[in-house]
Each structure stands twice: as structure tokens, then as C-alpha cells.
XYZ file of C-alpha atoms in Angstrom:
669
model
C 6.104 49.669 36.477
C 4.135 46.196 35.890
C 2.454 44.764 39.495
C 3.297 40.780 38.408
C 1.489 37.980 40.258
C 2.802 34.689 40.337
C -0.180 34.467 37.941
C 0.562 36.182 34.700
C 4.191 34.828 34.312
C 2.715 30.962 34.972
C 0.321 31.545 32.128
C 3.102 33.169 30.371
C 5.096 29.658 30.654
C 1.713 27.415 29.812
C 0.590 29.625 27.105
C 4.000 28.954 25.352
C 3.355 25.235 25.586
C 0.546 25.335 23.900
C 1.566 27.722 20.677
C 4.311 25.552 20.118
C 2.157 22.178 20.756
C -0.437 24.109 17.535
C 2.348 24.817 15.643
C 3.742 21.170 15.382
C 0.026 19.661 14.608
C -0.658 22.108 12.193
C 3.360 21.088 10.361
C 2.961 17.190 10.710
C -0.583 17.859 9.247
C 1.154 17.834 6.308
C 5.269 18.655 6.100
C 4.732 19.716 3.231
C 2.247 22.340 2.737
C 3.940 25.960 2.809
C 1.304 27.398 4.134
C 1.424 25.270 7.200
C 5.923 24.850 7.473
C 5.543 29.290 7.491
C 2.791 28.989 9.194
C 4.976 26.348 12.844
C 8.484 29.248 12.199
C 5.412 31.849 13.079
C 4.298 29.539 16.325
C 7.894 28.602 17.474
C 8.670 32.401 17.187
C 5.650 33.726 19.465
C 6.288 30.780 21.700
C 9.848 31.850 22.617
C 8.755 35.477 23.277
C 5.922 34.113 25.287
C 7.620 31.689 27.504
C 11.210 33.779 27.382
C 8.668 36.684 28.892
C 7.012 34.237 31.427
C 10.324 32.875 32.435
C 12.519 36.543 33.008
C 9.075 38.122 35.393
C 8.756 34.306 37.254
C 12.884 34.184 38.457
C 14.474 37.567 37.118
C 17.367 35.950 35.594
C 18.617 38.191 32.698
C 19.725 35.629 30.502
C 15.955 35.151 28.367
C 16.100 38.878 27.484
C 17.656 37.327 24.596
C 15.481 33.959 24.417
C 12.238 36.941 24.197
C 14.120 39.042 22.011
C 15.301 36.503 19.051
C 11.299 34.353 19.306
C 9.855 38.312 17.923
C 12.135 38.201 15.577
C 11.292 34.537 14.209
C 7.866 35.135 15.112
C 8.251 38.318 12.508
C 10.118 36.083 10.010
C 7.317 33.302 9.704
C 4.679 35.954 9.169
C 6.457 37.198 6.323
C 7.102 33.724 5.176
C 2.848 33.287 5.637
C 1.915 36.054 3.731
C 4.008 34.823 0.901
C 2.689 31.711 0.251
C -0.814 32.618 1.585
C -3.128 30.704 0.426
C -1.259 29.019 -2.366
C 2.697 29.433 -3.618
C 2.977 31.326 -6.872
C 6.337 32.606 -8.897
C 5.411 35.868 -8.774
C 5.495 36.550 -5.137
C 8.883 34.536 -4.386
C 11.043 37.524 -3.275
C 15.224 37.759 -3.104
C 16.967 35.831 -0.187
C 18.063 40.089 0.285
C 14.754 40.571 2.663
C 15.450 38.125 4.735
C 19.019 39.519 5.067
C 17.671 42.077 8.398
C 15.764 39.321 10.221
C 19.705 37.594 10.642
C 20.544 41.627 11.710
C 17.749 40.971 14.004
C 18.559 38.019 15.456
C 22.587 39.183 15.910
C 20.789 42.301 17.641
C 18.004 39.913 19.943
C 21.680 38.024 20.578
C 24.243 40.764 21.504
C 24.480 42.323 25.029
C 22.985 45.178 26.133
C 22.050 46.563 22.006
C 17.971 45.722 22.860
C 17.768 45.578 26.593
C 20.661 47.029 29.411
C 18.521 45.920 31.746
C 15.437 44.872 33.895
C 15.616 46.276 37.139
C 12.856 43.796 39.012
C 11.147 45.488 42.779
C 9.236 42.876 44.189
C 6.331 41.231 41.541
C 7.174 44.529 39.074
C 9.804 45.008 35.754
C 11.178 48.042 33.988
C 13.501 47.092 31.646
C 16.166 49.523 30.000
C 15.845 50.403 26.533
C 19.617 49.741 24.355
C 20.746 51.671 21.726
C 19.074 49.267 18.784
C 16.647 48.914 20.756
C 14.135 51.934 18.126
C 15.913 50.864 15.322
C 14.439 47.403 15.612
C 10.647 48.760 16.265
C 10.910 50.619 13.380
C 12.492 47.364 11.151
C 9.152 45.511 13.276
C 6.557 47.645 12.027
C 8.035 48.387 8.657
C 8.163 44.913 7.852
C 3.911 44.265 9.390
C 2.959 47.485 6.666
C 5.135 45.282 4.020
C 3.519 42.202 5.164
C 0.187 43.214 5.378
C 0.981 44.895 1.629
C 2.015 41.582 0.130
C -1.814 40.688 1.256
C -3.636 43.369 0.420
C -1.746 42.655 -3.260
C -2.953 39.404 -3.149
C -6.419 39.932 -2.345
C -6.613 42.866 -5.237
C -5.727 39.735 -7.868
C -8.227 37.621 -6.162
C -11.257 36.416 -7.596
C -14.703 37.945 -5.091
C -15.706 35.077 -3.465
C -11.338 34.799 -2.684
C -11.693 38.628 -1.379
C -14.293 37.662 1.003
C -12.253 34.921 2.729
C -9.150 37.700 2.486
C -11.339 40.190 4.351
C -11.638 38.521 7.259
C -8.248 37.117 6.709
C -6.873 40.550 7.631
C -9.560 41.263 10.298
C -8.227 38.174 12.015
C -4.691 38.567 11.751
C -4.559 42.064 11.957
C -5.836 42.344 15.643
C -3.174 40.174 16.386
C -0.530 41.567 14.445
C -1.432 45.254 15.346
C -1.937 44.205 19.271
C 1.561 42.775 20.020
C 2.977 45.823 17.653
C 1.367 48.586 20.059
C 2.148 46.788 23.248
C 4.928 45.150 23.171
C 7.403 47.573 20.326
C 6.236 51.015 19.663
C 4.626 51.277 23.205
C 8.089 50.303 24.602
C 9.772 52.135 22.403
C 8.079 55.283 24.039
C 9.142 53.994 27.240
C 5.316 52.638 28.180
C 5.385 48.847 29.509
C 2.759 48.694 31.294
C 0.177 47.407 28.499
C 2.891 44.470 27.488
C 1.645 41.842 28.652
C -1.854 41.767 26.200
C 0.129 40.527 23.367
C 1.360 37.555 24.694
C -1.837 36.746 26.348
C -4.029 36.847 23.446
C -1.344 35.221 20.936
C -3.073 30.982 21.940
C -6.854 32.329 20.750
C -5.140 33.391 17.420
C -2.799 30.693 16.767
C -5.640 28.314 17.948
C -8.448 29.697 15.230
C -5.889 29.766 12.727
C -4.727 26.436 13.315
C -8.404 25.107 13.199
C -9.047 26.675 9.776
C -6.178 25.843 8.390
C -6.965 21.958 9.428
C -10.532 22.289 8.702
C -11.027 24.445 6.554
C -7.807 25.389 4.621
C -7.854 28.887 5.581
C -10.098 29.157 3.753
C -13.563 30.869 6.088
C -12.224 32.842 8.559
C -15.027 34.414 10.195
C -15.346 31.176 12.254
C -11.527 32.638 12.890
C -12.976 35.997 13.628
C -15.602 34.674 15.736
C -13.835 32.169 17.680
C -11.549 35.292 18.262
C -13.894 37.717 19.588
C -15.861 35.418 21.631
C -12.234 34.304 23.397
C -11.358 38.091 23.699
C -14.146 39.026 25.283
C -13.656 35.486 27.709
C -9.927 36.274 28.186
C -11.179 40.225 29.572
C -13.659 39.411 31.841
C -11.721 36.526 34.043
C -8.924 39.172 33.924
C -11.363 42.093 34.979
C -12.673 39.103 37.455
C -9.370 38.607 38.482
C -9.060 42.465 39.535
C -12.299 42.766 40.640
C -11.054 40.101 43.621
C -7.744 41.150 43.768
C -8.897 44.518 44.569
C -11.595 43.590 46.578
C -8.888 41.176 49.090
C -7.123 44.218 49.240
C -9.495 46.651 50.658
C -11.247 44.060 52.910
C -8.418 41.674 54.670
C -5.235 42.637 54.707
C -2.299 40.216 53.282
C 0.689 39.033 51.610
C 0.954 39.895 47.884
C 1.181 35.650 47.205
C -1.711 35.023 49.382
C -3.253 37.397 47.533
C -2.992 36.058 44.238
C -3.343 32.961 44.838
C -6.887 33.519 46.917
C -7.688 35.124 44.106
C -6.088 33.264 41.428
C -8.610 30.521 42.947
C -11.403 31.531 42.355
C -11.061 33.195 39.061
C -10.223 29.354 37.981
C -13.724 28.277 39.883
C -15.461 30.840 38.405
C -14.260 30.270 34.284
C -15.257 26.557 34.864
C -18.098 26.966 35.420
C -19.518 30.624 34.056
C -17.240 29.961 30.686
C -19.462 27.777 28.924
C -22.269 29.982 29.655
C -21.133 32.941 28.878
C -19.775 32.103 25.217
C -23.057 30.347 24.292
C -23.870 34.114 25.026
C -21.420 35.675 22.863
C -22.279 33.079 20.160
C -25.804 33.741 20.188
C -25.504 37.644 20.417
C -22.401 37.354 17.284
C -23.659 35.065 14.959
C -26.251 37.187 13.320
C -23.845 39.365 12.454
C -21.038 36.732 10.836
C -23.364 34.390 8.906
C -25.344 36.539 7.334
C -26.013 35.088 3.937
C -23.408 35.969 1.661
C -22.825 33.262 -0.372
C -23.534 33.259 -4.419
C -25.796 31.188 -5.904
C -23.943 29.849 -9.299
C -20.414 29.616 -6.807
C -22.548 27.396 -3.933
C -24.611 25.692 -7.139
C -21.188 24.745 -8.653
C -19.229 23.831 -5.540
C -22.333 21.381 -4.290
C -22.260 20.142 -8.164
C -18.504 19.672 -7.944
C -19.290 17.140 -4.101
C -21.576 14.950 -6.070
C -20.305 14.326 -9.289
C -16.384 13.272 -7.783
C -17.494 10.928 -5.216
C -18.613 7.371 -4.660
C -18.058 6.777 -2.203
C -21.159 7.408 0.425
C -19.585 8.031 2.763
C -17.469 10.721 2.027
C -20.130 12.256 -0.466
C -22.513 11.961 2.481
C -19.472 13.930 4.415
C -18.856 16.513 2.727
C -21.822 17.911 0.806
C -22.939 18.734 5.514
C -19.891 19.918 4.894
C -20.667 22.631 2.525
C -24.432 22.972 2.948
C -22.848 23.790 6.675
C -20.264 26.867 5.008
C -23.492 27.885 2.652
C -26.820 28.361 4.974
C -24.699 28.164 8.325
C -27.806 25.779 9.782
C -27.221 25.618 13.654
C -26.968 21.942 12.499
C -27.683 19.498 9.588
C -27.879 15.816 10.056
C -28.645 13.319 6.807
C -31.346 9.934 7.178
C -30.001 6.896 5.361
C -32.898 4.888 4.909
C -31.365 1.387 3.249
C -28.978 2.078 6.437
C -31.434 3.384 8.919
C -28.922 5.606 10.100
C -28.714 9.013 10.639
C -25.330 10.381 10.336
C -23.406 14.077 10.992
C -20.417 15.154 9.394
C -17.956 13.797 11.632
C -20.583 10.707 10.754
C -22.825 8.252 12.135
C -24.804 8.888 15.248
C -25.798 7.026 17.886
C -29.586 5.423 18.010
C -31.007 7.398 20.086
C -29.916 10.538 19.082
C -31.063 9.441 15.345
C -35.203 9.007 17.411
C -34.764 12.372 19.267
C -34.608 13.323 14.849
C -37.008 11.817 13.632
C -39.553 13.908 15.362
C -40.599 16.403 13.652
C -39.762 20.208 14.383
C -41.204 22.728 13.311
C -38.024 25.012 12.747
C -36.426 22.302 11.317
C -35.415 21.898 6.633
C -36.487 19.013 5.607
C -34.771 17.829 2.338
C -36.091 14.578 1.166
C -34.181 12.881 -1.679
C -35.687 10.408 -3.245
C -36.577 8.904 -7.255
C -39.864 7.500 -8.128
C -39.411 3.947 -7.163
C -38.717 4.936 -3.576
C -36.689 7.328 -1.303
C -33.182 7.031 -0.684
C -32.772 9.624 2.150
C -33.680 13.434 3.940
C -31.142 16.244 5.066
C -32.905 17.580 8.259
C -31.385 20.836 8.725
C -31.656 23.325 12.120
C -32.548 27.045 12.304
C -30.099 29.708 10.798
C -27.064 30.562 12.644
C -27.754 34.534 12.508
C -31.606 34.049 13.368
C -32.313 34.604 9.330
C -35.272 32.728 7.005
C -34.343 30.312 4.239
C -34.603 32.891 1.575
C -36.663 31.136 -1.669
C -33.404 31.230 -3.324
C -31.842 29.027 -0.157
C -34.846 26.961 -0.767
C -34.605 26.511 -5.030
C -30.075 26.018 -3.949
C -31.766 22.718 -1.671
C -34.292 21.752 -4.624
C -31.739 21.264 -7.098
C -28.255 20.213 -4.412
C -31.537 17.764 -3.584
C -32.980 16.101 -7.747
C -28.194 15.997 -8.094
C -27.557 14.656 -4.809
C -30.839 11.065 -6.192
C -28.507 11.048 -8.701
C -25.406 10.795 -6.783
C -26.534 8.601 -4.461
C -27.881 6.067 -6.433
C -24.563 5.987 -8.863
C -22.319 5.776 -5.147
C -24.774 2.773 -4.417
C -24.760 1.308 -7.541
C -20.681 1.960 -7.370
C -20.967 0.338 -3.819
C -22.699 -3.490 -5.318
C -20.772 -3.796 -7.983
C -17.480 -3.620 -5.487
C -18.707 -5.780 -3.529
C -19.983 -8.211 -5.968
C -16.110 -7.247 -7.243
C -14.639 -8.775 -4.330
C -16.357 -12.338 -4.628
C -15.559 -12.846 -7.620
C -11.973 -11.517 -6.716
C -12.406 -14.306 -3.385
C -14.347 -17.007 -5.826
C -11.759 -17.100 -8.076
C -8.852 -17.097 -5.420
C -10.773 -19.648 -4.490
C -11.272 -22.344 -7.949
C -7.194 -20.832 -8.195
C -6.218 -22.519 -4.627
C -8.198 -25.988 -5.960
C -6.733 -26.171 -8.792
C -3.245 -25.579 -7.476
C -4.263 -28.854 -5.168
C -6.018 -30.679 -7.624
C -2.597 -29.868 -9.650
C -0.093 -31.040 -5.764
C -2.901 -34.303 -6.213
C -1.696 -35.005 -9.657
C 2.041 -34.507 -8.816
C 2.063 -36.666 -5.957
C 0.224 -39.000 -7.839
C 2.471 -39.673 -10.078
C 5.063 -39.153 -7.768
C 3.162 -42.371 -5.746
C 3.137 -44.711 -9.160
C 6.014 -44.656 -9.933
C 7.234 -45.777 -6.743
C 5.092 -48.412 -6.549
C 5.602 -49.900 -10.217
C 9.900 -49.861 -9.015
C 9.401 -53.042 -7.275
C 7.722 -54.607 -9.410
C 9.102 -54.397 -12.376
C 12.769 -54.504 -11.421
C 11.987 -58.535 -10.594
C 10.260 -58.759 -13.993
C 13.240 -57.304 -15.303
C 15.176 -59.461 -13.447
C 13.108 -62.411 -14.317
C 13.518 -61.940 -18.191
C 17.097 -60.989 -18.222
C 17.437 -64.676 -16.731
C 15.652 -66.053 -19.324
C 16.956 -64.199 -22.168
C 20.360 -65.416 -20.805
C 19.559 -69.307 -21.222
C 19.961 -69.541 -17.368
C 16.374 -70.151 -15.703
C 14.465 -73.224 -17.399
C 11.086 -73.454 -17.601
C 8.971 -74.476 -14.023
C 11.348 -72.391 -12.145
C 11.031 -69.422 -9.235
C 12.203 -67.250 -11.874
C 8.055 -68.077 -13.572
C 7.169 -67.881 -10.237
C 8.272 -64.903 -9.094
C 7.033 -62.819 -13.019
C 3.494 -64.770 -11.726
C 4.007 -62.447 -8.928
C 5.457 -59.635 -10.203
C 2.561 -59.382 -12.706
C -0.667 -59.998 -10.000
C 1.459 -57.178 -7.813
C 0.539 -55.409 -10.486
C -2.480 -55.879 -11.608
C -4.076 -55.749 -8.563
C -2.302 -51.918 -7.825
C -3.801 -51.351 -11.082
C -7.327 -51.840 -9.506
C -6.549 -50.351 -5.913
C -4.983 -46.877 -8.170
C -8.136 -47.675 -10.203
C -10.528 -48.176 -6.985
C -9.275 -45.666 -5.573
C -9.726 -42.984 -8.661
C -13.055 -44.136 -8.467
C -14.370 -43.503 -5.723
C -16.959 -40.159 -4.471
C -17.646 -39.137 -8.166
C -20.797 -38.093 -9.195
C -20.969 -41.800 -11.036
C -20.308 -43.719 -7.830
C -22.664 -41.802 -6.029
C -25.478 -42.798 -8.565
C -25.152 -46.203 -6.586
C -26.309 -44.782 -3.646
C -28.694 -46.693 -1.721
C -30.524 -47.178 2.056
C -29.159 -50.691 2.647
C -29.011 -53.691 6.168
C -25.629 -52.006 7.651
C -25.584 -54.280 10.184
C -26.119 -56.959 8.286
C -22.951 -55.864 6.464
C -20.885 -55.808 9.634
C -22.264 -58.857 10.242
C -21.413 -60.815 6.417
C -17.817 -59.808 6.396
C -17.304 -60.833 10.594
C -17.889 -64.145 9.830
C -15.911 -64.218 6.038
C -12.827 -63.201 7.634
C -13.418 -64.661 10.629
C -12.520 -68.416 9.441
C -9.586 -66.280 8.092
C -8.674 -64.944 12.115
C -9.687 -68.950 13.320
C -6.322 -70.193 10.587
C -3.967 -67.792 12.380
C -5.662 -69.007 15.745
C -6.909 -65.226 16.470
C -10.267 -64.259 18.524
C -12.898 -62.939 16.637
C -16.371 -61.276 19.005
C -18.713 -59.047 17.612
C -21.525 -57.179 19.543
C -23.970 -55.708 16.508
C -27.218 -53.983 17.240
C -29.492 -54.901 14.708
C -31.440 -53.347 12.029
C -28.868 -50.036 11.771
C -29.310 -48.591 8.019
C -26.133 -46.447 5.718
C -26.954 -44.416 3.230
C -24.314 -45.004 0.354
C -22.686 -47.777 -1.692
C -23.195 -50.781 -0.459
C -20.683 -52.444 -2.933
C -17.474 -50.062 -1.057
C -19.146 -49.512 2.587
C -18.611 -52.806 2.483
C -14.605 -52.969 0.527
C -14.108 -50.713 3.344
C -14.702 -52.523 6.229
C -13.243 -55.646 5.363
C -9.941 -53.820 4.103
C -10.243 -52.319 8.341
C -10.737 -55.690 9.772
C -8.730 -57.728 6.864
C -5.947 -55.240 8.494
C -6.205 -56.165 12.136
C -6.278 -59.843 11.018
C -2.600 -58.405 9.466
C -1.145 -57.030 11.911
C -2.378 -59.233 15.419
C -1.142 -63.212 14.162
C 2.004 -64.038 15.643
C 0.959 -62.127 18.744
C 1.390 -63.638 22.566
C -1.711 -61.907 22.936
C -4.935 -62.084 20.270
C -7.493 -60.856 20.448
C -10.215 -57.874 17.027
C -13.547 -57.249 18.962
C -16.187 -55.829 16.721
C -19.119 -53.842 18.173
C -22.179 -51.605 16.055
C -24.108 -49.293 17.870
C -26.172 -46.472 16.978
C -26.724 -43.025 18.362
C -28.657 -39.930 17.958
C -27.618 -38.714 14.495
C -24.566 -41.663 13.868
C -24.284 -45.499 13.683
C -20.148 -46.329 15.175
C -18.337 -49.765 13.886
C -15.344 -49.771 16.616
C -12.990 -52.247 15.623
C -10.502 -53.059 18.370
C -7.773 -55.590 18.667
C -4.255 -56.595 19.654
C -1.775 -56.346 17.589
C 1.670 -54.787 17.527
C -0.108 -51.459 17.754
C 1.486 -47.912 15.699
C 3.812 -45.302 17.702
C 1.730 -41.884 17.627
C 3.863 -40.212 15.551
C 3.276 -42.356 12.594
C -0.670 -42.136 12.591
C -0.647 -39.022 10.754
C 0.105 -40.381 7.899
C -1.149 -43.929 7.765
C -3.944 -42.985 5.305
C -1.543 -41.185 3.076
C -1.817 -43.195 -0.077
C 1.929 -45.786 -0.186
C 2.810 -45.491 3.151
C 3.730 -48.179 5.371
C 4.454 -48.180 8.603
C 8.126 -49.842 9.200
C 6.789 -53.358 10.958
C 3.648 -53.134 8.794
C 6.112 -53.847 5.355
C 7.817 -56.739 7.399
C 4.649 -58.275 8.462
C 2.791 -57.861 5.281
C 2.816 -57.523 1.596
C 0.794 -54.614 0.163
C 1.244 -50.807 -1.642
C -0.024 -48.835 1.335
C -3.474 -48.659 -0.704
C -5.617 -49.882 1.754
C -6.572 -47.354 4.183
C -6.338 -44.465 1.721
C -9.442 -46.467 0.309
C -11.037 -46.873 3.620
C -10.628 -43.130 4.175
C -11.708 -41.736 0.657
C -14.763 -44.627 0.679
C -15.917 -43.262 4.487
C -15.464 -39.305 3.550
C -17.390 -39.831 0.481
C -20.618 -40.713 2.281
C -20.082 -38.203 4.723
C -18.693 -39.998 7.387
C -15.189 -40.081 9.437
C -12.864 -42.473 10.872
C -10.622 -42.197 14.112
C -7.086 -44.484 14.963
C -5.851 -44.286 18.201
C -3.078 -46.748 18.612
C -0.003 -47.466 20.655
C 3.569 -49.350 19.726
C 2.388 -52.848 21.946
C -1.022 -51.672 22.693
C -3.478 -52.586 19.552
C -5.108 -50.540 17.511
C -8.675 -49.794 17.724
C -10.122 -47.666 14.906
C -14.220 -46.363 15.128
C -15.761 -45.572 11.751
C -18.702 -42.981 11.706
C -21.265 -42.601 9.728
C -24.827 -39.959 9.115
C -27.998 -41.795 10.178
C -30.620 -42.008 7.090
């Protein structure tokens, strides 16, 4: 009879969940990898077997017996499949589907009531299974397929090259420990009627599964020494924890009178606390003991140099080059730690990436135990690899030193190539950006050109229509000399002349030839002269024009262009103020710390807010503007172009019936 506490079935269920998570993680890490899929089937079978076992012990319900038996069958199926695809699928190991027929029979026997296990008798926390008639045959088949699986792996091992044979030896050792423990404790001994050790296999599965999954993802099942060492260390830890639990529960039974559940809870709590605080210390001690065993010098110099050269010659990315080089050096030489210092970026890197500056400062202090490998060219120091003492405790041999020197020479060329590639990549990105900017600029110029011709066509339509009508009247003989026809023709020609002159002026503003006429002049005198000139027209329209001009303010630019811009703005104020009930225009010129500000405020008809953004577009005129004045809508566009070419700005504020305020700012020279 097996005396089980509540801790054992709960631990089985937890282990089953962990195994499922490990299997799913390995599967989704590379869905198309056949070793990954085979390992997933293996882990799911182990989870069903262990979870069913735990639920059976926890609930005493016979419905979980088929679950654990089916899980055992699926686990063997996954192991059998893994043997065919490890380390890579091969055509000569593609077995017939008949080899999988026994697994179907085993699954059927597992689900058939009473075929494998007739019943389980529970007494307190104990369980005694009664074998069914098919169980001995199931055990024999399990053993046969396990041996055949080992034979498949051994056949692949014999065909492998020397470096791969060492990996296979470790793989046999790591996987064999778990398989043999499972077959012995959960198949062979139960077939003989011995059930006292059948909990060892389930609990040990999580260690092998976790270590194998780590090897698949991080080392592609090639570095099994880590798997074996961690399996051994964790198995020893598990043995110590179980032993501690047994000692504690025995001591409680000897000194205190308590129920079985109470003893299990107390012993479990003490064991958990001791495990949390003591396991890391024990693990480090065990690793220190096993490092000299597992990490002796076993590499082949030529093969190691070839692997390092492949990494250096096939990587152009700096980060990947450094990371993969350090990982390969770690695999070959087994230092306790390895870092790289990059001179240009003044940064330290580990196998997982850039490390904190505080750690880097500690590494900068030289340690006599470190082995430093400088990487330098004839021009400058590129960086330095820092290797800690070997995990085995052995010193670096002359062969190790020769390997590091050869690696450093090749790494110099590889790092320079990576840096040149990075510079070329950055330069290419900049060129692409400039090309994109120039292309965008050309698109804008094409859009502006198309918009210009559209605007010109629209503006020329009216005067040409007038001229055409007048010509038709003259041709028909209906018009007489001196009539309105000649006047309309004269006005049309004037409009065309003014339009062409304005368009030429608009295209000329801001060009390099215009900038040659820039000079520093008295802007205050210029504004005063314009106010005096426009004031005559304003007086005729009964408009009050007042000014407040700060004298002596200078502006750097083309006096003629700025004169034209201010005249246009003040002329607009007069045109849109005449005829209004309140007729007032105020002009002010003042200086700030960096700018000179001109403000023209009128009490005219105003502009609707939604029309303000469109005012500076060519040929745009408001509805009220078309009725009040004649023009082509180029005045504000010309004024804005002039002001912008002088690095100035112009803003408008207005509302219908509220007048308009124009603010112009120029930088002080």
C-alpha cells in the first residue's frame, strides 16, 4: 500500500499543467518543426498520464484510470516519433504506418473498461490497483517500443559525424534516465505487483521536459550537457526535498499526535519554506561540483574555428555578430561569463544584449582571473571580449589561446565590415529620404503649375469674352466709332495687361534674382509715404485715415516689393470701407525685441470666418468683394508672397460687419 498525503496528488496535477505549458511553448516556437511537434505529443501524453494519476489519487474516482493509461500510450507515441525526426527528418527513417497500429490497439485497451486495470482499492490515502488481463501485454509492448526507439537513435548515432556523436551520447543519457525510470517504476514493477515507487516517474518528468524544451529552443537539441547537468541538479534537489519532507513528517508523527492531513499540511509548509530559501544555495553548490565534470575541454579545434568563422563571415548586423560570437565562444570554451566592450559606442554587451552602465563600470576594473581578447585594427581599438574562468576550473590552454587569437583577427575584419555596412545602410536611408523629399517637391511644383494654368484660364475668360463680343459687333457693322463697344474693348485690353503684369510679378517674387535687390531701408518713412499717398483717395471717399508710426525702424529687403505689398493692403482697406456707415482706417507701426509690426485696421464690411483661409489663394474673391470692386483676386496673394520672401508673416482677423485687421511682421535686421 502507498500512503499518499494530499501533497502528492496536488503535485502531480501541477506537474501535468507545467508539462502541457512546456509542450505548447515549444510547439508554437516553431510550428513547422517536426521535432517540435513530436515533442508536443510527448509532453501532452506525459501531462495526461501524470494529471490522470493525480486526479485518481485526489478524487478516488475510477473514471481517471483510462485518462492516465491513454496518456502513457500517447507519451510513448511521441517518443517514438521523436526518435525518427531527431536531429532532423531523414528519408531512411520514414517507417510504415503499420508501426503505429499497436498504438491504436494500446489506446483502445486503455479506454476499454477493466482491460488494463480492473479496479483500484482506496484505503485512507492509499491505493492498490488490480491488474487486468491485458496489462502484462501492454507492459511488454511498452518495453519493446522503448527499446526499438533507442535502437533508432543508436542507428542515427552510428551514421553521424564525430561532433554529432558526442551530442547523441548526452541525448541518450538525458532522455534515457527519464524513460528508464518511467518504464521501471510505472510499467515493469507494477506488472510484478510492486506499486510503492510508481510516483517517481511522474514527478521526475517535469525536469527532463523543461531541460529538453530549453535545449530545443536555445540550442536546437545540440547542447545536451546543459540538459544533463540541470536534470541531475534538479533531480538531486527533488530528492533532498522529498527526503526532507519524509524526515519532517516522521518527526511530527514521533513527537506529536496529529491526524494524517494535519501532519501533511505542516510538513508540506515547512518543506516549502525550506525549499524556497535553501534550494538556490544547494543548486549553486551542486553546479559548482558538477561543472568540472560536464564542461571539460571536448571541442575539436578545426570544427570550433570553422563555426566561429561562419558566424563572422555571414553576419553584417553588429548586434547579431556580437551576440552569436559570444554564444559560440560560450559553447566551445565554457567560461563562467563572457562580455564584449564596444569602443565606439562605449557600451558593454552580454549574450542577451546591451547591459546596464553600472555593470559595465564593474567590468572595466581588471580582474586577474579574466581573459581579455582585444579586437583592434592598425588604426584604432574596436573592442574587447572579456571571458571569465572556465566552469570546469581548468585554465585556458595554449590551444584555447590560439583559437582566441585567430578569432580576434577574423573578428577585426568582421566588425569593420559590419560598421561599414551600418554606415552604408544609414547613408542609403538618407539618400532615400532626400530622393523622397525631392520627389515630393517636384509633385508640389507640378501641382502648383497645374493650378496656375487653371487659374490663368479662369481669369482670362472674362476679358477675352468681352473682347470677342466687341469684335463680333464690329464685324457685323452694328457698332459705330466712339460707342461703348470701343470702351469695353479698351477696358478688356487694360484688364488683360494688368492681369499679365500681376502674374509676372507674382512669379518673380522670391526668386534669387529678386533677392539681389535686397537692402536695409527706412521702413517707417516707406509706410508714412504710402499713408500720405492713399490718404488722398481715402479723403475723397470720406474715410478717416489715422496713423501711429514709430520713426527710424529699418527693414532688410526689396523696397519696391515691400512698398507694393503695403500699398495693396492699405488699398484693400480703403476699397472695402467706402460706403460703410462707419468709415475709419487706423495704421500703426511699432517695434518689438525681434520684429517690426505693421497693423492696418478698418471698419469695413468684414469677411466671414470660413473665407479667411482662402483669401491668400490666387484669383479668390469674396462674394461681397466681387460686388464692390473690380479685380482678379491677386492682390493678397502678391502681398503674402512678398512678405514670405522677406521671412515675414501676415495674419488676418475679421468678421462680417466688424471690419478687418491685418497684422504684418518683419524680422529686425
